[in-house]
Amino acid sequence: MRFAGKTVLITGAAQGFGAAAARAFSEQGAALVLGDMADSIDTDLPTRVVTLQGDVSDPDYACALVGLAEETFGSLDIAINNAGIVHDPAKIPEIEPETARRVIDVDLLGVFWALQAQLSAMEEKGGAIVNLSSVAGLCGAPTLGAYAAAKHGVIGLTRTAALEYARKNIRVNAICPSFAATAMAGDAVTDPEAEKQMTRGIPMRRLATVEEVVQAILWAADPANSFMTGQCIGIDGGLGAM
Ligand SMILES: NC(=O)c1ccc[n+]([C@@H]2O[C@H](COP(=O)([O-])OP(=O)(O)OC[C@H]3O[C@@H](n4cnc5c(N)ncnc54)[C@H](O)[C@@H]3O)[C@@H](O)[C@H]2O)c1
C-alpha cells in the first residue's frame, strides 16, 4: 500500500498508460481523480474514484480537476499529466497548421495549464508530479516534428517546475517512453512485422509493455523516492544509451 492516504490525479485515464496507472495506484491504496476527453473511464477500482470529463488544452479544466481533488479528498498529493495525442507521420513542411497547433495545445500547453493549477495546490504540503514526455522529447523524431517539439517542451517545463518548487518539497519528473503497446502504437501492437519495423532502432527490438511504463510512473511518484526531482527518465529499451 505505497499510496495509502494519497490523492492521485491522472489525465488521459480512459485507456493506455492512464487507465493502467489508475488501476495500479488504486491497488496501492490511492484515492483517485481521473480525467479524460472520452466518457469511458473505468471506475470499477478498489479505492474511491471521482471522474471529470474534459479537454486538457482548456486551462479551466486543469483547475476544475484540482478543485475536484480538494473538494472530494481534502488535498492533492500526486498528479500524473498523461493525456496526449500524436499526429500522422509527416515531415515538418507537410504538417498542417491546425494539426501542429492542436498537438502543441494538448501535449505542451495541456501540461503547462496542469502545472499552473497543481503546483499552487501542492505548495503547502508538498507533492509529486509526473509528466508523460517521450523519447521524442529527448531526441529528434523524424516525421513527428510537432509531437517532438511539444514533448521537448514538456522536458523544459518539468526541469523548470522542479527547480522552482524544490524547496516547497514538490518533486517534478518526466517519464520518456519509446513506442509502447497502446493505441498510440497502432498496428505494431498486434502485427509482429509492424512491431519489427517500428522498433528496429530500439536496442531491445520490441515495444515497451504498458506495465513497464506504469511501473516507472509509480516509482517516480512514490513518496519513498523522495530525493529525485527534475529527472527525465527514458523507458526505452536502451535507446537513450546510444
Ligand atoms: N504509447 C506510446 O508509444 C507512447 C510513447 C511515448 C510517450 N507516450 C505518451 O504517453 C501518454 C499516454 O499515451 P498512451 O499511449 O496511453 O495513449 P492513448 O492514446 O492510449 O491514451 C491517451 C488518452 O488520453 C486521452 N486524451 C487525448 N487527448 C486528450 C485531451 N485533449 N484531453 C483529455 N484527454 C485526452 C484519450 O482520450 C486517451 O484516453 C501520452 O502523453 C503520449 O504522448 C506514449
XYZ file of N, CA and C and ligand atoms in Angstrom:
770
model
N 0.838 -1.203 0.000
C 0.000 0.000 0.000
C 0.871 1.250 0.000
N 1.636 1.408 -1.089
C 2.604 2.517 -1.173
C 1.912 3.873 -1.226
N 0.633 3.907 -1.649
C -0.039 5.198 -1.849
C -1.277 5.357 -0.960
N -1.343 4.603 0.125
C -2.480 4.721 1.047
C -2.531 6.144 1.602
N -3.724 6.727 1.633
C -3.891 8.086 2.172
C -3.538 9.178 1.175
N -3.105 8.810 -0.015
C -2.732 9.815 -1.024
C -3.870 10.008 -2.031
N -3.993 11.244 -2.519
C -4.921 11.534 -3.614
C -4.105 11.720 -4.889
N -4.456 10.942 -5.906
C -3.711 10.963 -7.173
C -4.635 11.410 -8.303
N -4.209 12.411 -9.048
C -4.957 12.913 -10.217
C -4.270 12.366 -11.477
N -5.044 11.794 -12.385
C -4.463 11.254 -13.627
C -5.285 11.755 -14.806
N -4.632 12.357 -15.801
C -5.334 12.746 -17.031
C -5.116 11.671 -18.093
N -6.025 11.629 -19.056
C -5.937 10.597 -20.100
C -6.150 9.217 -19.509
N -7.126 9.124 -18.585
C -7.286 7.902 -17.785
C -8.249 6.887 -18.395
N -8.752 7.148 -19.605
C -9.732 6.213 -20.187
C -9.085 4.988 -20.813
N -7.821 5.103 -21.192
C -7.164 3.953 -21.843
C -5.648 4.087 -21.703
N -4.922 3.122 -22.254
C -3.462 3.210 -22.316
C -2.809 3.326 -20.944
N -1.719 4.087 -20.882
C -0.968 4.225 -19.620
C -1.859 4.775 -18.507
N -2.725 5.748 -18.860
C -3.535 6.413 -17.839
C -4.459 5.440 -17.124
N -5.147 4.588 -17.900
C -6.071 3.617 -17.292
C -5.301 2.591 -16.461
N -4.163 2.141 -16.984
C -3.374 1.132 -16.250
C -2.753 1.745 -14.995
N -2.340 3.011 -15.085
C -1.777 3.674 -13.900
C -2.859 3.859 -12.841
N -4.088 4.201 -13.274
C -5.192 4.379 -12.317
C -5.385 3.081 -11.521
N -5.419 1.960 -12.222
C -5.605 0.667 -11.546
C -4.441 0.388 -10.575
N -3.214 0.650 -11.039
C -2.036 0.340 -10.207
C -2.005 1.228 -8.960
N -2.296 2.520 -9.100
C -2.322 3.408 -7.923
C -3.430 2.973 -6.963
N -4.592 2.616 -7.518
C -5.715 2.217 -6.683
C -5.378 0.936 -5.907
N -4.741 -0.001 -6.594
C -4.356 -1.258 -5.919
C -3.338 -1.003 -4.812
N -2.655 0.149 -4.893
C -1.695 0.519 -3.836
C -2.306 1.527 -2.861
N -3.642 1.649 -2.864
C -4.329 2.391 -1.801
C -4.698 3.831 -2.090
N -4.384 4.366 -3.286
C -4.649 5.788 -3.548
C -6.117 6.052 -3.854
N -6.613 7.219 -3.413
C -7.899 7.746 -3.894
C -7.615 8.476 -5.203
N -8.573 8.418 -6.137
C -8.264 8.882 -7.496
C -9.207 9.961 -8.008
N -8.620 10.925 -8.718
C -9.370 11.869 -9.551
C -8.915 11.585 -10.979
N -9.857 11.115 -11.805
C -9.491 10.696 -13.159
C -10.152 11.599 -14.190
N -9.387 12.010 -15.184
C -9.926 12.854 -16.245
C -9.628 12.289 -17.608
N -10.492 12.592 -18.553
C -10.256 12.238 -19.959
C -11.286 12.983 -20.797
N -10.987 13.140 -22.073
C -11.958 13.695 -23.011
C -13.039 12.661 -23.302
N -12.645 11.397 -23.295
C -13.603 10.308 -23.535
C -14.416 10.079 -22.268
N -15.655 9.543 -22.449
C -16.509 9.336 -21.269
C -16.457 7.882 -20.797
N -15.368 7.186 -21.149
C -15.308 5.740 -20.884
C -14.269 5.385 -19.818
N -14.152 6.217 -18.790
C -13.175 5.930 -17.728
C -13.702 4.797 -16.848
N -12.868 3.801 -16.616
C -13.246 2.666 -15.765
C -13.140 3.097 -14.298
N -14.275 3.030 -13.595
C -14.248 3.427 -12.173
C -14.404 2.217 -11.258
N -14.396 1.026 -11.857
C -14.536 -0.196 -11.057
C -13.166 -0.572 -10.483
N -12.747 0.205 -9.488
C -11.406 0.065 -8.920
C -11.528 -0.126 -7.415
N -10.482 -0.638 -6.755
C -10.607 -0.964 -5.327
C -10.788 0.235 -4.401
N -10.376 1.436 -4.806
C -10.489 2.592 -3.904
C -11.472 3.610 -4.478
N -11.696 4.702 -3.747
C -12.675 5.714 -4.163
C -12.154 6.494 -5.385
N -13.046 6.677 -6.350
C -12.679 7.329 -7.612
C -13.715 8.385 -7.957
N -13.264 9.577 -8.354
C -14.177 10.542 -8.976
C -13.623 10.870 -10.355
N -14.520 11.226 -11.277
C -14.075 11.494 -12.646
C -14.598 12.847 -13.114
N -13.913 13.412 -14.068
C -14.378 14.638 -14.716
C -13.928 14.601 -16.170
N -14.931 14.699 -17.052
C -14.641 14.673 -18.482
C -14.230 16.072 -18.938
N -13.213 16.165 -19.790
C -12.824 17.483 -20.300
C -11.574 17.400 -21.151
N -11.173 18.555 -21.637
C -10.047 18.653 -22.572
C -8.875 19.340 -21.865
N -7.735 18.675 -21.799
C -6.589 19.232 -21.058
C -6.039 20.511 -21.676
N -6.441 20.821 -22.910
C -5.953 22.069 -23.510
C -6.728 23.287 -22.987
N -7.717 23.042 -22.141
C -8.515 24.125 -21.547
C -7.999 24.402 -20.124
N -7.450 25.586 -19.871
C -6.908 25.873 -18.535
C -7.949 25.732 -17.420
N -9.218 26.031 -17.725
C -10.260 25.906 -16.697
C -10.455 24.450 -16.279
N -10.253 23.540 -17.224
C -10.389 22.107 -16.905
C -9.270 21.670 -15.934
N -8.064 22.194 -16.151
C -6.948 21.860 -15.244
C -7.304 22.295 -13.816
N -7.879 23.494 -13.682
C -8.267 23.997 -12.354
C -9.415 23.171 -11.780
N -10.352 22.785 -12.642
C -11.516 22.020 -12.163
C -11.080 20.655 -11.621
N -10.118 20.029 -12.261
C -9.640 18.713 -11.771
C -9.003 18.856 -10.387
N -8.191 19.896 -10.216
C -7.541 20.113 -8.915
C -8.605 20.455 -7.865
N -9.573 21.290 -8.261
C -10.669 21.645 -7.338
C -11.437 20.412 -6.899
N -11.673 19.504 -7.827
C -12.399 18.269 -7.512
C -11.626 17.420 -6.495
N -10.308 17.362 -6.665
C -9.469 16.613 -5.710
C -9.583 17.230 -4.317
N -9.505 18.544 -4.258
C -9.531 19.220 -2.946
C -10.900 19.079 -2.275
N -11.971 19.268 -3.080
C -13.326 19.172 -2.511
C -13.643 17.760 -2.041
N -13.224 16.776 -2.838
C -13.626 15.396 -2.547
C -12.735 14.752 -1.495
N -11.438 14.982 -1.610
C -10.497 14.234 -0.768
C -9.675 15.127 0.177
N -9.874 16.452 0.089
C -9.193 17.361 1.025
C -7.911 17.960 0.485
N -7.217 17.241 -0.408
C -5.978 17.800 -0.965
C -5.567 17.000 -2.196
N -4.539 17.494 -2.856
C -3.956 16.776 -3.997
C -2.510 16.451 -3.641
N -2.129 15.189 -3.737
C -0.762 14.783 -3.375
C 0.107 14.462 -4.588
N -0.509 13.852 -5.606
C 0.257 13.362 -6.763
C -0.548 13.666 -8.028
N 0.131 14.139 -9.068
C -0.549 14.348 -10.358
C 0.249 13.686 -11.469
N -0.464 12.988 -12.341
C 0.157 12.326 -13.492
C -0.419 12.985 -14.749
N 0.383 13.833 -15.376
C -0.069 14.564 -16.571
C 0.250 13.711 -17.790
N -0.738 12.898 -18.147
C -0.517 11.799 -19.099
C -1.259 11.984 -20.420
N -2.390 12.705 -20.432
C -3.190 12.816 -21.668
C -2.313 13.339 -22.793
N -2.437 12.742 -23.956
C -1.630 13.218 -25.076
C -2.121 12.642 -26.381
N -1.699 13.291 -27.467
C -2.044 12.830 -28.812
C -0.779 12.850 -29.661
N -0.824 12.115 -30.760
C 0.279 12.164 -31.721
C -0.336 12.506 -33.076
N 0.465 13.006 -34.001
C -0.066 13.295 -35.344
C 0.421 12.239 -36.332
N -0.222 12.187 -37.487
C 0.216 11.256 -38.522
C 1.640 11.618 -38.940
N 2.448 10.606 -39.278
C 3.831 10.890 -39.671
C 3.895 11.802 -40.900
N 4.690 12.854 -40.820
C 4.890 13.770 -41.952
C 6.105 14.633 -41.636
N 6.863 14.984 -42.700
C 7.989 15.891 -42.477
C 7.452 17.278 -42.124
N 8.279 18.096 -41.501
C 7.820 19.375 -40.943
C 7.016 20.221 -41.951
N 7.505 20.386 -43.213
C 6.722 21.260 -44.123
C 5.337 20.713 -44.433
N 5.141 19.411 -44.229
C 3.842 18.816 -44.591
C 2.852 18.752 -43.425
N 3.250 19.176 -42.262
C 2.305 19.147 -41.125
C 1.384 20.367 -41.219
N 0.076 20.103 -41.256
C -0.903 21.193 -41.395
C -0.868 22.081 -40.146
N -1.064 23.404 -40.342
C -1.029 24.324 -39.192
C -1.986 23.912 -38.067
N -3.202 23.472 -38.444
C -4.154 23.130 -37.366
C -3.726 21.869 -36.606
N -3.028 20.965 -37.313
C -2.513 19.766 -36.644
C -1.411 20.165 -35.662
N -0.483 21.000 -36.138
C 0.624 21.431 -35.273
C 0.075 22.153 -34.040
N -0.904 23.046 -34.266
C -1.475 23.814 -33.147
C -2.152 22.899 -32.130
N -2.891 21.919 -32.627
C -3.626 21.026 -31.720
C -2.646 20.185 -30.880
N -1.591 19.691 -31.527
C -0.614 18.865 -30.782
C 0.087 19.705 -29.713
N 0.453 20.923 -30.058
C 1.099 21.798 -29.059
C 0.101 22.143 -27.946
N -1.136 22.395 -28.330
C -2.181 22.747 -27.357
C -2.401 21.629 -26.333
N -2.479 20.406 -26.825
C -2.783 19.278 -25.932
C -1.509 18.820 -25.212
N -0.456 18.541 -25.973
C 0.712 17.858 -25.409
C 1.621 18.799 -24.616
N 1.690 20.061 -25.014
C 2.567 21.001 -24.288
C 1.757 21.939 -23.393
N 0.822 22.689 -23.982
C 0.065 23.631 -23.142
C -0.809 22.884 -22.135
N -1.259 21.694 -22.487
C -2.032 20.889 -21.531
C -1.236 20.650 -20.253
N 0.054 20.380 -20.393
C 0.912 20.163 -19.211
C 1.176 21.503 -18.502
N 1.322 22.565 -19.288
C 1.552 23.894 -18.699
C 0.371 24.304 -17.799
N -0.861 24.183 -18.320
C -2.038 24.552 -17.512
C -2.146 23.650 -16.286
N -1.838 22.373 -16.485
C -1.911 21.422 -15.364
C -0.938 21.836 -14.266
N 0.292 22.163 -14.661
C 1.299 22.550 -13.661
C 0.867 23.820 -12.936
N 0.308 24.781 -13.670
C -0.127 26.027 -13.008
C -1.117 25.719 -11.883
N -2.070 24.855 -12.182
C -3.095 24.538 -11.172
C -2.515 23.657 -10.061
N -1.710 22.668 -10.436
C -1.259 21.661 -9.460
C -0.186 22.210 -8.510
N 0.761 22.995 -9.028
C 1.849 23.495 -8.178
C 1.287 24.385 -7.075
N 0.321 25.243 -7.436
C -0.274 26.124 -6.412
C -0.970 25.288 -5.348
N -1.667 24.237 -5.793
C -2.427 23.412 -4.839
C -1.513 22.607 -3.923
N -0.299 22.292 -4.386
C 0.598 21.437 -3.596
C 1.579 22.237 -2.739
N 1.561 23.555 -2.906
C 2.602 24.390 -2.311
C 2.727 24.216 -0.801
N 1.588 24.034 -0.131
C 1.633 23.980 1.323
C 2.184 22.654 1.856
N 1.696 21.538 1.277
C 2.028 20.196 1.803
C 3.138 19.485 1.059
N 3.505 19.983 -0.135
C 4.427 19.243 -0.998
C 3.670 18.199 -1.801
N 4.373 17.524 -2.696
C 3.716 16.519 -3.536
C 4.646 16.026 -4.620
N 4.072 15.302 -5.558
C 4.872 14.772 -6.671
C 4.066 14.881 -7.958
N 4.743 15.307 -9.020
C 4.114 15.424 -10.337
C 4.941 14.615 -11.319
N 4.254 13.818 -12.143
C 4.939 13.050 -13.186
C 4.323 13.444 -14.527
N 5.141 13.974 -15.418
C 4.677 14.351 -16.752
C 5.070 13.256 -17.744
N 4.139 12.936 -18.647
C 4.468 11.969 -19.697
C 5.061 12.717 -20.875
N 6.390 12.606 -21.015
C 7.035 13.104 -22.228
C 7.222 11.902 -23.146
N 8.393 11.724 -23.725
C 8.612 10.672 -24.724
C 10.102 10.673 -25.053
N 10.594 9.608 -25.682
C 11.957 9.710 -26.238
C 11.991 10.823 -27.284
N 10.820 11.124 -27.868
C 10.740 12.239 -28.821
C 10.865 13.585 -28.110
N 10.946 13.566 -26.785
C 11.213 14.784 -26.020
C 12.691 14.936 -25.710
N 13.456 13.880 -25.974
C 14.890 13.886 -25.660
C 15.752 13.887 -26.916
N 15.208 13.363 -28.025
C 15.958 13.302 -29.298
C 15.019 13.765 -30.406
N 15.604 14.094 -31.550
C 14.785 14.401 -32.722
C 13.985 13.171 -33.128
N 12.826 13.381 -33.732
C 11.945 12.268 -34.110
C 11.442 12.513 -35.538
N 12.198 12.029 -36.546
C 11.813 12.300 -37.927
C 10.364 11.917 -38.197
N 9.640 12.789 -38.873
C 8.210 12.720 -39.228
C 7.256 12.976 -38.046
N 7.814 13.316 -36.903
C 6.956 13.640 -35.751
C 7.321 15.020 -35.187
N 7.514 15.989 -36.079
C 8.052 17.293 -35.677
C 7.247 18.033 -34.621
N 5.936 18.118 -34.808
C 5.127 18.877 -33.843
C 5.085 18.143 -32.504
N 4.963 16.820 -32.579
C 4.950 15.996 -31.353
C 6.280 16.140 -30.610
N 7.400 16.045 -31.363
C 8.722 16.160 -30.730
C 8.894 17.531 -30.092
N 8.414 18.577 -30.765
C 8.529 19.929 -30.203
C 7.752 20.013 -28.889
N 6.535 19.471 -28.883
C 5.709 19.520 -27.667
C 6.363 18.719 -26.538
N 6.869 17.532 -26.875
C 7.446 16.674 -25.820
C 8.784 17.222 -25.309
N 9.582 17.899 -26.190
C 10.764 18.613 -25.697
C 10.324 19.729 -24.746
N 9.234 20.395 -25.088
C 8.712 21.450 -24.223
C 8.335 20.927 -22.849
N 7.781 19.722 -22.816
C 7.403 19.110 -21.525
C 8.645 18.894 -20.649
N 9.761 18.551 -21.289
C 11.015 18.387 -20.526
C 11.435 19.735 -19.933
N 11.330 20.792 -20.729
C 11.684 22.132 -20.231
C 10.804 22.543 -19.065
N 9.513 22.243 -19.174
C 8.585 22.568 -18.081
C 8.899 21.744 -16.837
N 9.216 20.472 -17.044
C 9.489 19.568 -15.920
C 10.701 20.059 -15.126
N 11.776 20.361 -15.852
C 13.003 20.798 -15.162
C 12.782 22.140 -14.475
N 12.076 23.044 -15.149
C 11.854 24.380 -14.568
C 10.967 24.298 -13.326
N 9.892 23.541 -13.424
C 8.997 23.406 -12.264
C 9.743 22.752 -11.101
N 10.583 21.757 -11.414
C 11.349 21.070 -10.347
C 12.236 22.071 -9.615
N 12.882 22.951 -10.369
C 13.788 23.928 -9.749
C 12.998 24.977 -8.964
N 11.886 25.431 -9.545
C 11.105 26.478 -8.866
C 10.500 25.972 -7.555
N 10.191 24.668 -7.487
C 9.435 24.160 -6.327
C 10.207 23.142 -5.479
N 11.529 23.035 -5.692
C 12.316 22.063 -4.916
C 12.208 22.352 -3.417
N 12.269 23.627 -3.057
C 12.245 23.950 -1.628
C 10.856 23.891 -1.020
N 9.852 23.737 -1.868
C 8.484 23.522 -1.377
C 8.190 22.022 -1.297
N 9.211 21.228 -1.572
C 9.057 19.767 -1.497
C 8.041 19.205 -2.505
N 7.965 19.867 -3.656
C 7.181 19.292 -4.759
C 8.189 18.731 -5.755
N 8.153 17.432 -5.944
C 9.067 16.787 -6.912
C 8.367 16.726 -8.276
N 9.099 17.086 -9.324
C 8.521 17.071 -10.674
C 9.477 16.302 -11.587
N 9.004 15.221 -12.150
C 9.836 14.381 -13.026
C 9.054 14.035 -14.289
N 9.778 13.602 -15.314
C 9.118 13.182 -16.556
C 9.545 11.757 -16.894
N 8.598 11.021 -17.466
C 8.872 9.674 -17.973
C 8.866 9.777 -19.503
N 9.865 9.169 -20.108
C 10.060 9.314 -21.562
C 10.093 7.937 -22.222
N 8.912 7.376 -22.528
C 8.900 6.049 -23.155
C 9.240 6.117 -24.644
N 9.793 5.017 -25.160
C 9.805 4.810 -26.612
C 8.438 4.207 -26.949
N 8.239 3.728 -28.183
C 6.928 3.199 -28.558
C 6.504 2.099 -27.578
N 5.260 2.184 -27.130
C 4.734 1.205 -26.175
C 3.423 0.635 -26.708
N 3.041 -0.489 -26.147
C 1.894 -1.244 -26.679
C 0.551 -0.649 -26.258
N 0.247 0.551 -26.755
C -1.076 1.163 -26.561
C -1.627 1.533 -27.935
N -2.836 2.117 -27.933
C -3.464 2.525 -29.204
C -2.541 3.445 -30.003
N -1.703 4.197 -29.288
C -0.830 5.153 -29.976
C 0.172 4.460 -30.902
N 0.499 3.212 -30.619
C 1.471 2.484 -31.456
C 0.793 1.787 -32.642
N -0.537 1.948 -32.779
C -1.258 1.443 -33.958
C -1.069 -0.046 -34.184
N -0.838 -0.411 -35.454
C -0.719 -1.810 -35.872
C 0.385 -2.584 -35.153
N 1.419 -1.868 -34.710
C 2.588 -2.543 -34.132
C 2.221 -3.368 -32.897
N 1.056 -3.070 -32.290
C 0.648 -3.806 -31.086
C 0.209 -5.226 -31.444
N -0.383 -5.391 -32.631
C -0.943 -6.701 -32.985
C -0.203 -7.382 -34.144
N 0.584 -6.626 -34.892
C 1.232 -7.179 -36.081
C 2.756 -7.232 -35.856
N 3.317 -8.445 -35.689
C 4.742 -8.573 -35.379
C 5.643 -7.916 -36.434
N 5.213 -7.922 -37.702
C 6.024 -7.303 -38.760
C 6.067 -5.781 -38.562
N 4.894 -5.202 -38.234
C 4.830 -3.752 -37.975
C 5.635 -3.407 -36.718
N 5.583 -4.281 -35.716
C 6.368 -4.046 -34.490
C 7.864 -4.040 -34.821
N 8.269 -4.995 -35.665
C 9.680 -5.105 -36.057
C 10.141 -3.814 -36.751
N 9.305 -3.313 -37.658
C 9.625 -2.073 -38.390
C 9.745 -0.903 -37.415
N 8.746 -0.803 -36.527
C 8.685 0.350 -35.637
C 9.840 0.359 -34.638
N 10.318 -0.826 -34.264
C 11.299 -0.906 -33.172
C 12.706 -1.266 -33.677
N 12.934 -1.088 -34.983
C 14.252 -1.501 -35.499
C 15.384 -0.651 -34.923
N 15.085 0.547 -34.453
C 16.123 1.387 -33.841
C 16.236 1.212 -32.334
N 15.415 0.340 -31.754
C 15.421 0.151 -30.284
C 16.346 -1.029 -29.957
N 17.363 -0.825 -29.122
C 18.280 -1.943 -28.822
C 17.564 -3.226 -28.402
N 16.496 -3.160 -27.644
C 15.786 -4.382 -27.224
C 14.848 -4.922 -28.304
N 14.693 -4.150 -29.402
C 13.915 -4.602 -30.576
C 12.479 -5.014 -30.244
N 11.820 -4.233 -29.379
C 10.399 -4.514 -29.107
C 9.755 -3.256 -28.548
N 8.415 -3.276 -28.547
C 7.655 -2.226 -27.872
C 7.829 -2.375 -26.366
N 7.678 -1.271 -25.635
C 7.538 -1.373 -24.171
C 6.147 -1.930 -23.876
N 6.017 -2.680 -22.799
C 4.669 -3.051 -22.360
C 4.089 -1.877 -21.558
N 2.767 -1.846 -21.469
C 2.117 -0.802 -20.678
C 2.596 -0.895 -19.226
N 2.692 -2.115 -18.733
C 3.101 -2.339 -17.334
C 4.499 -1.769 -17.055
N 5.409 -1.923 -18.013
C 6.781 -1.398 -17.818
C 6.764 0.124 -17.650
N 5.913 0.793 -18.409
C 5.837 2.255 -18.307
C 5.124 2.646 -17.011
N 4.061 1.929 -16.687
C 3.293 2.258 -15.477
C 4.159 2.081 -14.221
N 4.966 1.045 -14.188
C 5.828 0.847 -13.010
C 6.788 2.013 -12.835
N 7.280 2.568 -13.956
C 8.181 3.730 -13.877
C 7.425 4.963 -13.366
N 6.165 5.114 -13.807
C 5.348 6.245 -13.330
C 5.168 6.137 -11.815
N 4.827 4.939 -11.334
C 4.603 4.753 -9.890
C 5.882 5.028 -9.095
N 6.998 4.555 -9.643
C 8.284 4.749 -8.963
C 8.622 6.236 -8.865
N 8.386 6.975 -9.961
C 8.687 8.420 -9.956
C 7.797 9.149 -8.951
N 6.559 8.671 -8.774
C 5.606 9.338 -7.879
C 5.739 8.892 -6.426
N 6.397 7.773 -6.188
C 6.428 7.142 -4.860
C 7.044 8.072 -3.811
N 6.347 8.307 -2.692
C 6.917 9.162 -1.638
C 8.282 8.639 -1.153
N 8.542 7.349 -1.307
C 9.839 6.797 -0.891
C 10.977 7.302 -1.786
N 10.621 7.758 -2.962
C 11.619 8.241 -3.937
C 11.825 9.739 -3.726
N 12.138 10.108 -2.468
C 11.928 11.486 -2.034
C 13.007 12.489 -2.442
N 14.102 12.038 -3.046
C 15.175 12.996 -3.409
C 15.319 13.128 -4.926
N 14.418 12.493 -5.672
C 14.517 12.558 -7.135
C 13.587 13.648 -7.664
N 14.176 14.673 -8.268
C 13.343 15.700 -8.920
C 14.071 16.283 -10.125
N 13.293 16.732 -11.098
C 13.857 17.337 -12.309
C 14.424 16.325 -13.286
N 14.101 15.042 -13.109
C 14.679 13.996 -13.963
C 13.723 13.629 -15.095
N 14.296 13.273 -16.224
C 13.521 12.904 -17.410
C 14.031 11.529 -17.815
N 13.256 10.512 -17.481
C 13.778 9.150 -17.483
C 13.293 8.361 -18.688
N 14.209 7.871 -19.470
C 13.878 7.056 -20.637
C 13.453 5.660 -20.216
N 12.310 5.237 -20.736
C 11.872 3.836 -20.591
C 11.819 3.358 -22.037
N 12.983 2.946 -22.538
C 13.173 2.969 -23.985
C 13.991 1.802 -24.532
N 14.087 0.717 -23.800
C 14.800 -0.463 -24.312
C 16.239 -0.175 -24.699
N 16.849 0.845 -24.104
C 18.270 1.134 -24.337
C 18.537 2.255 -25.336
N 17.499 2.800 -25.947
C 17.684 3.817 -26.999
C 18.521 5.012 -26.518
N 18.246 5.454 -25.309
C 18.926 6.649 -24.780
C 20.407 6.426 -24.516
N 20.839 5.161 -24.528
C 22.261 4.866 -24.279
C 23.085 4.984 -25.562
N 22.393 5.127 -26.701
C 23.126 5.129 -27.980
C 23.723 6.500 -28.285
N 2.239 4.702 -26.393
C 3.406 5.184 -26.777
O 4.071 4.613 -27.656
C 3.961 6.424 -26.118
C 5.329 6.648 -26.184
C 5.855 7.793 -25.584
C 5.030 8.674 -24.920
N 3.701 8.426 -24.860
C 2.853 9.414 -24.146
O 2.158 8.777 -23.090
C 0.909 9.419 -22.878
C -0.216 8.395 -22.903
O -0.149 7.708 -24.121
P -0.975 6.370 -24.417
O -0.110 5.552 -25.296
O -1.520 5.791 -23.167
O -2.123 6.996 -25.344
P -3.605 6.517 -25.628
O -3.947 7.126 -26.950
O -3.767 5.047 -25.447
O -4.427 7.249 -24.460
C -4.441 8.638 -24.349
C -5.656 9.066 -23.558
O -5.633 10.499 -23.470
C -6.936 10.996 -23.783
N -6.800 12.327 -24.369
C -6.267 12.651 -25.571
N -6.348 13.968 -25.766
C -6.959 14.493 -24.672
C -7.321 15.804 -24.294
N -7.106 16.838 -25.095
N -7.904 15.985 -23.085
C -8.150 14.929 -22.276
N -7.841 13.657 -22.581
C -7.238 13.453 -23.773
C -7.509 10.000 -24.780
O -8.930 10.074 -24.827
C -6.987 8.684 -24.249
O -7.855 8.106 -23.297
C 0.789 10.486 -23.966
O 1.173 11.732 -23.453
C 1.775 10.024 -25.015
O 2.264 11.071 -25.827
C 3.126 7.315 -25.438
